[in-house]
């Protein structure tokens, strides 16, 4: 079976995207996966000019690519605030990782397939498809911002804290809690306190892998039609797996 390697920033992202893939196949009656998904976690780049972590991760795939066990590579990052720079960073990493002895026809935008051809013109020629996607909401943020937008249950506690905590932080001169941390806090409060009874708020039930596997489709509306971000994310994941 063909295999897609999807590179993500952390394990929580992996569990989220796997839940969406499961939803696509089971709930929307699309074709059953023809491609096995294998996940690779590669931490976010601290220096976009020198994406050493992604370069190292891509280089580690070379043996599997040459053996024919990887046919597609997808890179999914949080958009944060600069999709154009991230596209340059991904393109730079691909070129750096695979060197000059390949034919590279890269994508010009996210959610578009490019290709890398190894050993062109020889009996060992292998082509791997490659694409990237940047997740956020309104061209900024991250996967948690998108999940917050598609929540499907009431969230009184999470919303109350989200509304009042910034004022509390400001009044107390606390400046090292940013928007990324606040939206992650909202997600935690939503899934833990708004949607579990006290006796069920165990580590097992609130671990993100368990949340996505057992309650993901109850907490988040993966079928939500409004908002291009979810539609485009599902299109990318479908492209990688079908």
N, CA and C of each residue as an Amber inpcrd file, in Angstrom:
protein
   726
   0.8430000  -1.1960000   0.0000000   0.0000000   0.0000000   0.0000000
   0.8770000   1.2440000   0.0000000   0.4850000   2.2320000  -0.7780000
   1.2120000   3.4880000  -0.8120000   1.1510000   4.1540000   0.5620000
   2.1680000   4.9300000   0.8570000   2.2330000   5.5660000   2.1570000
   2.4780000   7.0570000   2.0070000   1.7700000   7.8270000   2.8310000
   2.0170000   9.2630000   2.9120000   2.6680000   9.5530000   4.2500000
   3.7050000  10.3430000   4.2270000   4.3330000  10.8090000   5.4520000
   3.8860000  12.2550000   5.6630000   3.1990000  12.5090000   6.7650000
   2.7350000  13.8570000   7.0620000   3.5040000  14.3800000   8.2710000
   4.1920000  15.4920000   8.0580000   5.0500000  16.0930000   9.0760000
   4.2700000  17.1910000   9.7910000   4.1890000  17.0890000  11.1180000
   3.4320000  18.0580000  11.9160000   4.3180000  18.5840000  13.0320000
   3.8240000  19.6240000  13.7210000   4.6490000  20.2920000  14.7290000
   4.6480000  19.6030000  16.0920000   3.5820000  18.8910000  16.4350000
   3.5800000  18.1660000  17.7090000   2.5370000  17.0530000  17.6680000
   2.5360000  16.2450000  18.7150000   1.6440000  15.0830000  18.7560000
   0.1750000  15.4790000  18.8270000  -0.1390000  16.5810000  19.5050000
  -1.5260000  17.0210000  19.5550000  -2.0490000  17.3360000  18.1610000
  -1.2160000  17.9610000  17.3310000  -1.6090000  18.2230000  15.9460000
  -1.8880000  16.9110000  15.2220000  -1.0130000  15.9460000  15.4070000
  -1.1860000  14.6350000  14.7570000  -2.5430000  14.0260000  15.0990000
  -2.9020000  14.0280000  16.3590000  -4.1750000  13.4250000  16.7800000
  -5.3630000  14.1980000  16.2090000  -5.2240000  15.5170000  16.1090000
  -6.3020000  16.3280000  15.5500000  -6.5070000  16.0170000  14.0780000
  -5.4360000  15.9970000  13.3140000  -5.5520000  15.7600000  11.8720000
  -6.0040000  14.3280000  11.5840000  -5.5820000  13.3760000  12.4180000
  -6.0450000  12.0010000  12.2230000  -7.5460000  11.9080000  12.4600000
  -8.0540000  12.6470000  13.4460000  -9.4980000  12.6470000  13.7070000
 -10.2600000  13.2290000  12.5190000  -9.7070000  14.2620000  11.9000000
 -10.3680000  14.8550000  10.7330000 -10.3350000  13.8930000   9.5550000
  -9.2170000  13.1970000   9.3680000  -9.1310000  12.1860000   8.3000000
 -10.1710000  11.0950000   8.5220000 -10.2980000  10.6310000   9.7600000
 -11.3070000   9.6070000  10.0680000 -12.7060000  10.1220000   9.7550000
 -12.9630000  11.3760000  10.0730000 -14.2720000  11.9750000   9.7890000
 -14.5290000  12.0240000   8.2870000 -13.5380000  12.4390000   7.5300000
 -13.6970000  12.5300000   6.0740000 -14.1310000  11.1890000   5.5090000
 -13.4740000  10.1280000   5.9440000 -13.7380000   8.8160000   5.3720000
 -15.0210000   8.1690000   5.8830000 -15.3230000   8.3700000   7.1430000
 -16.4680000   7.6740000   7.7350000 -17.7680000   8.4530000   7.6260000
 -17.7040000   9.7800000   7.7510000 -18.9220000  10.5690000   7.8390000
 -19.3340000  11.2270000   6.5290000 -18.3740000  11.4800000   5.6500000
 -18.7100000  12.1910000   4.4240000 -18.7670000  11.2730000   3.2020000
 -18.6680000   9.9700000   3.4580000 -18.8530000   8.9500000   2.4150000
 -17.9380000   9.1660000   1.2120000 -16.7210000   9.6490000   1.4790000
 -15.7350000   9.7420000   0.4050000 -15.0400000   8.4000000   0.2740000
 -14.1950000   8.2720000  -0.7030000 -13.5360000   6.9980000  -0.9420000
 -12.6920000   6.5940000   0.2580000 -12.6480000   5.3120000   0.5090000
 -11.8480000   4.7970000   1.6070000 -10.3790000   5.0130000   1.2960000
  -9.5980000   5.3080000   2.3480000  -8.1810000   5.5760000   2.1450000
  -7.5120000   4.5320000   1.2610000  -6.7960000   5.0180000   0.2660000
  -5.9340000   4.1530000  -0.5130000  -4.4810000   4.3350000  -0.0940000
  -4.2430000   5.2900000   0.7710000  -2.8970000   5.6300000   1.1980000
  -2.8040000   5.5170000   2.7190000  -1.8390000   4.7760000   3.1790000
  -1.5930000   4.6630000   4.6180000  -0.8530000   5.9020000   5.0900000
  -1.3070000   6.4520000   6.2110000  -0.6820000   7.6640000   6.7400000
   0.3060000   7.3110000   7.8490000   1.4980000   7.8490000   7.7280000
   2.4980000   7.7360000   8.7770000   2.8630000   9.1550000   9.1920000
   2.8920000   9.4120000  10.4980000   3.1040000  10.7670000  11.0000000
   4.5340000  10.9600000  11.4610000   5.0350000  12.1480000  11.2730000
   6.3640000  12.5180000  11.7460000   6.2410000  13.8500000  12.4760000
   6.7330000  13.9010000  13.7080000   6.6950000  15.1400000  14.4760000
   8.0290000  15.8500000  14.3390000   7.9800000  17.0890000  13.8900000
   9.1740000  17.9130000  13.7440000   8.8540000  19.2830000  14.3290000
   9.5510000  19.6660000  15.3640000   9.2100000  20.8820000  16.1080000
   9.2370000  22.1240000  15.2280000   8.4860000  23.1330000  15.6370000
   8.3980000  24.3830000  14.8860000   9.7790000  25.0220000  14.7580000
  10.0030000  25.6740000  13.6310000  11.2940000  26.3100000  13.3690000
  11.4130000  27.6240000  14.1400000  12.5240000  27.7950000  14.8240000
  12.7710000  29.0670000  15.5130000  13.4430000  30.0810000  14.5960000
  14.0800000  29.5880000  13.5410000  14.7540000  30.4720000  12.5800000
  14.2700000  30.1270000  11.1760000  13.3290000  30.8990000  10.6220000
  12.7810000  30.5810000   9.3010000  13.8070000  30.6430000   8.1860000
  14.9060000  31.3590000   8.4180000  15.9500000  31.4470000   7.3960000
  16.7920000  30.1760000   7.3390000  16.7810000  29.4100000   8.4100000
  17.5730000  28.1830000   8.4670000  16.7520000  27.0910000   9.1490000
  15.8670000  26.4410000   8.4110000  14.9430000  25.4530000   9.0000000
  15.6070000  24.1020000   9.2470000  16.5020000  24.0680000  10.2210000
  17.3100000  22.8730000  10.4440000  16.4790000  21.6530000  10.8380000
  15.4270000  21.8520000  11.6270000  14.6230000  20.7020000  12.0730000
  13.9270000  20.0380000  10.8910000  13.3340000  20.8370000  10.0070000
  12.6450000  20.2660000   8.8450000  13.6380000  19.6330000   7.8830000
  14.7720000  20.2700000   7.6840000  15.8030000  19.6930000   6.8130000
  16.2220000  18.3270000   7.3330000  16.4700000  18.2490000   8.6240000
  16.8860000  16.9880000   9.2410000  15.7960000  15.9240000   9.0940000
  14.5550000  16.3130000   9.2940000  13.4440000  15.3650000   9.1720000
  13.3210000  14.8540000   7.7430000  13.3910000  15.7450000   6.7680000
  13.2890000  15.3370000   5.3600000  14.4420000  14.4090000   4.9700000
  15.6470000  14.7290000   5.4220000  16.7910000  13.8620000   5.1190000
  16.6050000  12.4650000   5.6830000  15.9460000  12.3810000   6.8430000
  15.7400000  11.0780000   7.4780000  14.7910000  10.1850000   6.6890000
  14.0580000  10.7720000   5.7300000  13.0990000  10.0030000   4.9360000
  13.7100000   9.4160000   3.6690000  14.9540000   9.7560000   3.3780000
  15.5450000   9.3960000   2.0870000  15.5330000   7.8940000   1.8160000
  15.9170000   7.0950000   2.7870000  15.9570000   5.6450000   2.5630000
  14.5700000   5.0960000   2.2420000  13.5530000   5.5660000   2.9680000
  12.1900000   5.0990000   2.7150000  11.6790000   5.5770000   1.3570000
  12.0700000   6.7750000   0.9690000  11.6740000   7.2720000  -0.3590000
  12.2890000   6.4030000  -1.4410000  13.5800000   6.1410000  -1.3290000
  14.2830000   5.3600000  -2.3630000  13.8280000   3.9090000  -2.4000000
  13.3040000   3.4170000  -1.2850000  12.7880000   2.0470000  -1.2660000
  11.3650000   1.9690000  -1.8200000  10.7770000   3.1410000  -2.0720000
   9.4260000   3.1730000  -2.6240000   8.3170000   3.1030000  -1.6000000
   8.6570000   3.1850000  -0.3130000   7.6160000   3.0510000   0.7090000
   6.9590000   4.3850000   1.0590000   7.4970000   5.4770000   0.5830000
   6.8560000   6.7810000   0.7600000   6.5840000   7.3700000  -0.6180000
   5.3290000   7.6820000  -0.8890000   4.9630000   8.2470000  -2.1800000
   4.4970000   9.6940000  -2.0860000   4.1170000  10.1250000  -0.8780000
   3.6610000  11.5000000  -0.6920000   4.2030000  12.0410000   0.6190000
   4.5990000  13.2940000   0.5910000   5.0520000  13.9760000   1.7950000
   4.2120000  15.2350000   1.9750000   3.6060000  15.3650000   3.1270000
   2.8430000  16.5670000   3.4530000   3.4420000  17.2510000   4.6660000
   3.5020000  18.5610000   4.6340000   4.0260000  19.3470000   5.7510000
   2.9100000  20.2690000   6.2300000   2.5000000  20.1230000   7.4850000
   1.4050000  20.9280000   8.0370000   1.9360000  21.7340000   9.2100000
   1.9230000  23.0460000   9.0600000   2.3720000  23.9530000  10.1180000
   1.2530000  24.9110000  10.4900000   1.3220000  25.4290000  11.7090000
   0.4630000  26.5550000  12.0730000   0.8790000  27.7660000  11.2430000
  -0.1000000  28.5430000  10.8120000   0.2110000  29.6850000   9.9590000
   0.8540000  30.8180000  10.7610000   0.5060000  30.9290000  12.0520000
   0.9670000  32.0220000  12.9010000   0.5900000  33.3480000  12.2620000
   1.4780000  33.9830000  11.4950000   1.1080000  35.2790000  10.9110000
   1.7340000  35.5440000   9.5530000   2.5100000  34.6110000   9.0110000
   3.2350000  34.9110000   7.7800000   3.3110000  33.6770000   6.8880000
   2.2450000  33.4410000   6.1240000   2.1950000  32.2620000   5.2530000
   3.2450000  32.3470000   4.1520000   3.4930000  33.5400000   3.6420000
   4.4600000  33.6930000   2.5560000   5.8630000  33.2940000   3.0060000
   6.2520000  33.7210000   4.1990000   7.5570000  33.3470000   4.7300000
   7.6250000  31.8480000   4.9950000   6.5510000  31.2780000   5.5010000
   6.5440000  29.8370000   5.7680000   6.6830000  29.0330000   4.4830000
   6.0560000  29.5050000   3.4110000   6.1840000  28.8270000   2.1220000
   7.6390000  28.8460000   1.6600000   8.3080000  29.9840000   1.8250000
   9.7270000  30.0860000   1.4690000  10.5710000  29.1580000   2.3300000
  10.2300000  29.0720000   3.6120000  10.9780000  28.2150000   4.5250000
  10.8530000  26.7480000   4.1350000   9.6330000  26.3050000   3.8300000
   9.4140000  24.9160000   3.4210000  10.1500000  24.6170000   2.1190000
  10.0470000  25.5100000   1.1470000  10.7160000  25.3060000  -0.1420000
  12.2240000  25.2280000   0.0410000  12.7630000  26.1060000   0.8790000
  14.1940000  26.1090000   1.1530000  14.6420000  24.8080000   1.7930000
  13.8520000  24.3080000   2.7340000  14.2000000  23.0640000   3.4210000
  14.2030000  21.8790000   2.4640000  13.2300000  21.8250000   1.5740000
  13.1520000  20.7270000   0.6070000  14.3710000  20.7360000  -0.3050000
  14.7180000  21.9060000  -0.8210000  15.8820000  22.0120000  -1.7090000
  17.1740000  21.6690000  -0.9840000  17.2770000  22.0950000   0.2620000
  18.4830000  21.8260000   1.0460000  18.5870000  20.3470000   1.4060000
  17.4690000  19.7280000   1.7410000  17.4850000  18.3410000   2.2030000
  17.8450000  17.3590000   1.0970000  17.3520000  17.6110000  -0.1080000
  17.5000000  16.6190000  -1.1770000  18.5820000  16.9580000  -2.1940000
  19.2140000  18.1210000  -2.0420000  20.3750000  18.4360000  -2.8490000
  20.0790000  18.7190000  -4.3090000  21.1160000  18.6460000  -5.1170000
  21.0190000  19.0350000  -6.5320000  20.8470000  17.8490000  -7.4750000
  20.9490000  16.6360000  -6.9560000  20.8600000  15.4550000  -7.8250000
  19.4310000  14.9550000  -7.9850000  18.4860000  15.8680000  -7.8580000
  17.0830000  15.5260000  -8.0380000  16.4280000  16.5860000  -8.9080000
  15.2800000  16.2360000  -9.4630000  14.4750000  17.2050000 -10.2080000
  13.3340000  17.6430000  -9.2980000  13.3280000  18.9150000  -8.9550000
  12.3390000  19.4460000  -8.0250000  11.3730000  20.3540000  -8.7710000
  10.0860000  20.0060000  -8.7070000   9.0240000  20.8590000  -9.2620000
   8.0950000  21.1960000  -8.1000000   8.4280000  22.3050000  -7.4290000
   7.7280000  22.6130000  -6.1980000   6.4090000  23.3310000  -6.4460000
   5.5540000  23.2220000  -5.4670000   4.2800000  23.9410000  -5.4370000
   4.5590000  25.4420000  -5.3500000   3.6220000  26.2280000  -5.8450000
   3.7520000  27.6890000  -5.7490000   2.8780000  28.2630000  -4.6460000
   2.0610000  27.4000000  -4.0260000   1.1790000  27.8360000  -2.9520000
   0.8070000  26.6210000  -2.1060000   0.3030000  26.8530000  -0.8960000
  -0.1460000  25.7250000  -0.0770000  -1.2900000  24.9670000  -0.7620000
  -1.4450000  23.7000000  -0.3540000  -2.5330000  22.8600000  -0.8600000
  -2.3890000  22.5550000  -2.3470000  -1.1610000  22.5250000  -2.8130000
  -0.8840000  22.2240000  -4.2220000   0.2380000  21.2000000  -4.2700000
   0.0820000  20.1700000  -5.0810000   1.0930000  19.1210000  -5.1610000
   2.2770000  19.5430000  -6.0240000   3.4550000  19.2800000  -5.5070000
   4.6760000  19.3710000  -6.2890000   5.2880000  17.9840000  -6.3660000
   6.4710000  17.8860000  -6.9260000   7.0980000  16.5720000  -7.0370000
   8.6120000  16.6770000  -6.9420000   9.2070000  15.5780000  -6.5000000
  10.6640000  15.4470000  -6.4550000  11.0000000  14.1270000  -7.1280000
  11.8460000  14.1850000  -8.1370000  12.2170000  12.9860000  -8.8850000
  13.6600000  12.6270000  -8.5580000  13.8590000  11.4180000  -8.0810000
  15.1840000  10.9020000  -7.7760000  15.6430000   9.9810000  -8.8970000
  16.9380000  10.0310000  -9.2400000  17.5340000   9.1430000 -10.2470000
  16.7880000   9.2230000 -11.5720000  16.5210000  10.4440000 -11.9930000
  15.7520000  10.6530000 -13.2310000  16.4220000   9.9920000 -14.4340000
  15.6050000   9.3280000 -15.2460000  16.0810000   8.7150000 -16.4690000
  16.7730000   7.3810000 -16.2920000  16.7750000   6.8570000 -15.0670000
  17.3970000   5.5600000 -14.7980000  16.3200000   4.5550000 -14.3960000
  16.6640000   3.2580000 -14.4080000  15.6850000   2.2580000 -13.9630000
  15.2610000   2.4410000 -12.5090000  16.0710000   3.1660000 -11.7340000
  15.7600000   3.3900000 -10.3170000  14.9520000   4.6580000 -10.0840000
  14.4790000   5.2990000 -11.1570000  13.7720000   6.5800000 -10.9940000
  12.5740000   6.4340000 -10.0630000  12.4740000   7.3710000  -9.1370000
  11.3750000   7.4000000  -8.1730000  10.8680000   8.8270000  -8.0640000
   9.5530000   8.9800000  -8.0760000   8.9500000  10.2910000  -7.8960000
   8.1230000  10.3000000  -6.6120000   8.3180000  11.3050000  -5.8020000
   7.5150000  11.4810000  -4.5990000   6.7770000  12.8090000  -4.7030000
   5.4910000  12.7760000  -4.3900000   4.6790000  13.9900000  -4.4010000
   4.8540000  14.7130000  -3.0690000   4.8220000  16.0340000  -3.0980000
   5.0290000  16.8050000  -1.8810000   4.1130000  18.0260000  -1.8740000
   3.5950000  18.3680000  -0.6930000   2.7060000  19.5230000  -0.5600000
   2.8020000  20.0500000   0.8660000   2.3220000  21.2660000   1.0660000
   2.3090000  21.8340000   2.4100000   0.9790000  22.5280000   2.6690000
   0.6950000  22.7410000   3.9520000  -0.5220000  23.4450000   4.3350000
  -0.2680000  24.1840000   5.6360000  -0.8130000  25.3860000   5.7440000
  -0.6410000  26.1980000   6.9440000  -2.0030000  26.4430000   7.5860000
  -2.1190000  26.0490000   8.8500000  -3.4040000  26.0380000   9.5410000
  -3.5520000  27.2570000  10.4420000  -4.7130000  27.8660000  10.3830000
  -5.0160000  28.9830000  11.2670000  -6.4160000  29.4850000  10.9910000
  -6.6650000  30.7130000  11.3640000  -7.9720000  31.3270000  11.1600000
  -7.7530000  32.7840000  10.7780000  -8.3710000  33.1820000   9.6690000
  -8.2190000  34.5560000   9.1780000  -6.7480000  34.9150000   8.9510000
  -6.0160000  33.9540000   8.3890000  -4.6180000  34.1530000   8.0050000
  -3.6780000  34.3960000   9.1780000  -4.0250000  33.8880000  10.3580000
  -3.1290000  33.9710000  11.5000000  -3.4990000  32.8650000  12.4780000
  -2.6640000  32.6900000  13.4870000  -2.9910000  31.7260000  14.5220000
  -2.5570000  30.3090000  14.2150000  -3.3290000  29.3510000  14.7220000
  -2.9230000  27.9470000  14.6580000  -4.1530000  27.0470000  14.6890000
  -3.9260000  25.7390000  14.7940000  -5.0130000  24.7740000  14.7170000
  -6.0260000  24.9930000  15.8380000  -5.5700000  25.4200000  17.0150000
  -6.5030000  25.6420000  18.1170000  -7.5000000  26.7570000  17.8020000
  -7.0580000  27.7790000  17.0550000  -7.9860000  28.8460000  16.6650000
  -9.0970000  28.2970000  15.7790000  -8.7280000  27.3890000  14.8780000
  -9.7210000  26.7690000  14.0040000 -10.6660000  25.8760000  14.8080000
 -10.1310000  25.1070000  15.7370000 -10.9760000  24.2440000  16.5660000
 -11.9500000  25.0690000  17.4030000 -11.4800000  26.1810000  17.9220000
 -12.3630000  27.0520000  18.7030000 -13.5280000  27.5430000  17.8460000
 -13.2560000  27.8480000  16.5890000 -14.2830000  28.3420000  15.6780000
 -15.3360000  27.2750000  15.3740000 -14.9470000  25.9970000  15.3690000
 -15.8820000  24.9350000  14.9910000 -16.3820000  24.1410000  16.2030000
 -16.2430000  24.6840000  17.3890000 -16.7420000  23.9800000  18.5790000
 -18.2500000  23.7630000  18.4290000 -18.7280000  22.6480000  18.9410000
 -20.1350000  22.2820000  18.7360000 -20.9270000  22.1520000  20.0310000
 -20.3150000  22.4560000  21.1600000 -20.9890000  22.3670000  22.4590000
 -20.9290000  23.7280000  23.1540000 -21.8300000  23.9610000  24.1090000
 -21.7350000  25.1950000  24.8950000 -20.3950000  25.2750000  25.6260000
 -19.9090000  26.4990000  25.8040000 -18.5900000  26.6720000  26.4230000
 -18.5900000  27.8350000  27.4170000 -19.5190000  27.8480000  28.3840000
 -19.6290000  29.0010000  29.2790000 -18.3820000  29.2580000  30.1220000
 -17.7910000  28.1960000  30.6770000 -16.6140000  28.4000000  31.5140000
 -15.4180000  28.8540000  30.6890000 -15.1730000  28.1700000  29.5860000
 -14.0370000  28.5380000  28.7380000 -14.1800000  29.9570000  28.2180000
 -15.3960000  30.3370000  27.8400000 -15.6230000  31.6880000  27.3110000
 -15.4680000  32.7480000  28.3970000 -15.9190000  32.4410000  29.5970000
 -15.8190000  33.3950000  30.7050000 -14.3480000  33.6770000  31.0280000
 -13.5720000  32.6200000  31.1320000 -12.1470000  32.7990000  31.4180000
 -11.4610000  33.5290000  30.2660000 -11.8090000  33.1470000  29.0450000
 -11.2100000  33.7680000  27.8640000 -11.5140000  35.2670000  27.8090000
 -12.7020000  35.6590000  28.2530000 -13.1160000  37.0630000  28.2270000
 -12.4280000  37.8820000  29.3150000 -12.2880000  37.2950000  30.4980000
 -11.8310000  38.0700000  31.6480000 -10.3460000  37.9420000  31.9700000
  -9.7290000  36.8400000  31.5690000  -8.3260000  36.6360000  31.9110000
  -7.3990000  37.7210000  31.3450000  -7.5680000  38.1580000  30.0840000
  -6.6770000  39.2090000  29.5770000  -6.6880000  40.4720000  30.4310000
  -7.8610000  40.8650000  30.9520000  -7.9490000  42.0460000  31.8220000
  -7.1910000  41.8040000  33.1300000  -7.3370000  40.6040000  33.6570000
  -6.6480000  40.2520000  34.8920000  -5.1270000  40.2800000  34.6900000
  -4.6840000  39.7400000  33.5920000  -3.2470000  39.7320000  33.2970000
  -2.7090000  41.1500000  33.1760000  -3.4680000  42.0010000  32.4810000
  -3.0420000  43.3910000  32.2840000  -2.9710000  44.1320000  33.6140000
  -3.9900000  43.9560000  34.4500000  -4.0280000  44.6330000  35.7460000
  -2.8570000  44.2270000  36.6370000  -2.3810000  43.0020000  36.4490000
  -1.2950000  42.4980000  37.2840000   0.0640000  42.5850000  36.6100000
   0.1080000  43.2370000  35.4540000   1.3820000  43.4360000  34.7800000
   2.0120000  42.1720000  34.2330000   1.1960000  41.1780000  33.9660000
   1.7080000  39.9120000  33.4180000   1.6880000  40.0000000  31.8990000
   2.8560000  39.9450000  31.2890000   2.9550000  40.1570000  29.8420000
   3.4760000  38.9440000  29.0770000   3.7780000  37.8640000  29.7920000
   4.3860000  36.7160000  29.1030000   3.3830000  35.6100000  28.7870000
   2.0880000  35.9440000  28.7810000   1.0570000  35.0000000  28.3390000
   0.4690000  35.5510000  27.0430000   0.7590000  34.8800000  25.9290000
   0.3660000  35.4170000  24.6290000  -0.9200000  34.7730000  24.1130000
  -1.3400000  35.2210000  22.9370000  -2.5980000  34.7310000  22.3530000
  -2.5660000  33.2310000  22.1090000  -1.4060000  32.6950000  21.6980000
  -1.2970000  31.2540000  21.4500000  -1.6070000  30.4630000  22.7180000
  -1.0860000  30.9360000  23.8430000  -1.3190000  30.2410000  25.1070000
  -2.7620000  30.3980000  25.5640000  -3.3530000  31.5490000  25.2960000
  -4.7390000  31.7820000  25.7060000  -5.7120000  30.8790000  24.9530000
  -5.4780000  30.6760000  23.6420000  -6.4050000  29.8190000  22.8950000
  -6.2140000  28.3570000  23.2800000  -4.9870000  27.9660000  23.6180000
  -4.7650000  26.6050000  24.1000000  -5.4770000  26.4010000  25.4420000
  -5.4490000  27.4390000  26.2780000  -6.1530000  27.3720000  27.5520000
  -7.6580000  27.2510000  27.3330000  -8.1780000  27.9920000  26.3560000
  -9.6070000  27.8800000  26.0500000  -9.9530000  26.4480000  25.6530000
  -9.1530000  25.8440000  24.7820000  -9.4020000  24.4600000  24.3390000
  -9.4060000  23.5170000  25.5420000  -8.4410000  23.6720000  26.4230000
  -8.3660000  22.7980000  27.5900000  -9.5870000  22.9640000  28.4890000
  -9.9600000  24.2090000  28.7440000 -11.1300000  24.4380000  29.6030000
 -12.4090000  23.9390000  28.9570000 -12.5230000  24.0940000  27.6640000
 -13.7170000  23.6500000  26.9310000 -13.8810000  22.1430000  27.0020000
 -12.8330000  21.4190000  26.6780000 -12.9710000  19.9650000  26.6310000
 -12.9860000  19.3500000  28.0250000 -12.3520000  20.0060000  28.9960000
 -12.2430000  19.4270000  30.3300000 -13.4010000  19.8600000  31.2420000
 -13.6200000  21.1460000  31.3800000 -14.5710000  21.6420000  32.3810000
 -15.9790000  21.8810000  31.8260000 -16.0730000  22.2940000  30.5670000
 -17.3980000  22.5110000  29.9980000 -18.0650000  21.2150000  29.5610000
 -17.2870000  20.1610000  29.3190000 -17.8710000  18.9740000  28.6990000
 -17.5530000  17.6580000  29.3850000 -17.0490000  17.7210000  30.6150000
 -16.8680000  16.5140000  31.4130000 -17.3600000  16.7740000  32.8330000
 -17.9770000  15.7660000  33.4340000 -18.3280000  15.8830000  34.8410000
 -17.0510000  15.8050000  35.6710000 -17.1390000  16.2380000  36.9020000
 -15.9400000  16.2910000  37.7500000 -15.2660000  14.9300000  37.8570000
 -16.0580000  13.8780000  38.0070000 -15.4680000  12.5500000  38.1810000
 -14.7870000  12.0300000  36.9140000 -15.1430000  12.6110000  35.7550000
 -14.5640000  12.1550000  34.4960000 -13.3470000  12.9750000  34.0610000
 -12.9760000  13.9910000  34.8390000 -11.8470000  14.8480000  34.4550000
 -10.5180000  14.2210000  34.8530000 -10.3140000  13.0090000  34.3930000
  -9.0900000  12.2750000  34.6980000  -8.0490000  12.5360000  33.6180000
  -6.8190000  12.2060000  33.9370000  -5.7420000  12.3660000  32.9550000
  -6.0180000  11.5400000  31.7030000  -6.5790000  10.3560000  31.8880000
  -6.8740000   9.4840000  30.7480000  -7.9060000  10.1150000  29.8220000
  -8.9370000  10.7060000  30.3850000 -10.0150000  11.2730000  29.5720000
  -9.6650000  12.6060000  28.9490000  -8.6920000  13.3130000  29.5230000
  -8.3680000  14.6460000  29.0250000  -7.0700000  14.7000000  28.2430000
  -6.3720000  13.5720000  28.1330000  -5.2110000  13.5070000  27.2550000
  -5.6800000  13.7290000  25.8170000  -4.9730000  14.5530000  25.0470000
  -5.4880000  14.9790000  23.7560000  -5.7320000  13.8180000  22.7960000
  -4.9100000  12.7980000  22.8450000  -5.1320000  11.6330000  21.9790000
  -6.4880000  11.0080000  22.2730000  -6.8130000  10.8800000  23.5530000
  -8.1010000  10.3040000  23.9520000  -9.2520000  11.2330000  23.5820000
  -9.0530000  12.5400000  23.7660000 -10.0930000  13.5070000  23.4250000
 -10.4610000  13.3910000  21.9540000  -9.4660000  13.3710000  21.0870000
  -9.7200000  13.3240000  19.6420000 -10.2940000  11.9800000  19.2140000
  -9.8050000  10.9070000  19.8220000 -10.2520000   9.5690000  19.4350000
 -11.6840000   9.3000000  19.8780000 -12.0260000   9.7150000  21.1010000
 -13.3160000   9.3460000  21.6730000 -14.3620000  10.4530000  21.6130000
 -13.9160000  11.7310000  21.6310000 -14.8910000  12.8130000  21.7390000
 -14.7320000  13.8960000  20.6780000 -13.7770000  13.6990000  19.7690000
 -13.4890000  14.7470000  18.8030000 -14.6980000  15.2130000  18.0120000
 -15.4740000  14.2680000  17.5130000 -16.6210000  14.6370000  16.6750000
 -17.8050000  15.1260000  17.5070000 -17.7700000  14.9050000  18.8140000
 -18.7960000  15.4740000  19.6890000 -18.4740000  16.9260000  20.0490000
 -17.1870000  17.2120000  20.1840000 -16.7620000  18.5450000  20.6210000
 -16.6010000  19.5360000  19.4780000 -16.2820000  19.0070000  18.2820000
 -15.9710000  19.8770000  17.1480000 -16.7500000  19.4440000  15.9130000
 -17.2700000  20.4210000  15.2040000 -18.0870000  20.1580000  14.0220000
 -17.1870000  20.0970000  12.7870000 -16.6780000  18.9130000  12.4930000
 -15.7860000  18.7420000  11.3480000 -16.5260000  18.8540000  10.0210000
 -17.8450000  18.9110000  10.0600000 -18.6400000  19.0880000   8.8390000
 -19.0190000  20.5450000   8.5900000 -18.5970000  21.4290000   9.4510000
 -18.9880000  22.8350000   9.3700000 -18.6590000  23.3980000   7.9860000
 -19.6580000  23.9780000   7.3390000 -19.4840000  24.4820000   5.9670000
 -18.9350000  25.9030000   5.9440000 -19.1960000  26.6650000   7.0100000
 -18.7340000  28.0480000   7.0380000 -17.2320000  28.0920000   7.3310000
 -16.5540000  29.0100000   6.6630000 -15.1320000  29.1770000   6.9190000
 -14.2900000  28.3680000   5.9670000 -13.5210000  29.0490000   5.1630000
 -12.7120000  28.3690000   4.1470000 -11.5830000  27.5540000   4.7630000
 -11.1650000  27.9140000   5.9870000  -9.9960000  27.2570000   6.5630000
 -10.2090000  25.7610000   6.7720000 -11.3690000  25.3810000   7.3230000
 -11.6380000  23.9560000   7.5470000 -11.8150000  23.2310000   6.2190000
 -12.5030000  23.8550000   5.2800000 -12.7010000  23.2510000   3.9550000
 -11.3580000  22.9830000   3.2860000 -10.4620000  23.9520000   3.3550000
  -9.1550000  23.8060000   2.7100000  -8.2890000  22.7800000   3.4330000
  -8.3720000  22.7380000   4.7680000  -7.6220000  21.7320000   5.5150000
  -8.0850000  20.3320000   5.1500000  -9.3890000  20.1320000   5.0770000
  -9.9100000  18.8080000   4.7070000  -9.5190000  18.4440000   3.2870000
  -9.4930000  19.4330000   2.3960000  -9.0720000  19.1650000   1.0170000
  -7.6230000  18.7120000   0.9790000  -6.7810000  19.3360000   1.7840000
  -5.3710000  18.9370000   1.8520000  -5.2180000  17.5190000   2.3750000
  -5.8710000  17.2230000   3.5000000  -5.7630000  15.8820000   4.0890000
  -6.3330000  14.8260000   3.1540000  -7.4060000  15.1640000   2.4420000
  -7.9640000  14.2320000   1.4790000  -6.9930000  13.9910000   0.3290000
  -6.3310000  15.0600000  -0.1300000  -5.3380000  14.9390000  -1.1950000
  -4.1740000  14.0400000  -0.7750000  -3.8090000  14.1080000   0.4850000
  -2.7010000  13.3040000   0.9850000  -3.0580000  11.8250000   1.1460000
  -4.3440000  11.5290000   1.3150000  -4.7200000  10.1690000   1.7220000
  -5.5860000   9.4370000   0.7100000  -5.8980000  10.0450000  -0.4140000
  -6.7530000   9.3730000  -1.4100000  -6.1560000   9.4890000  -2.8080000
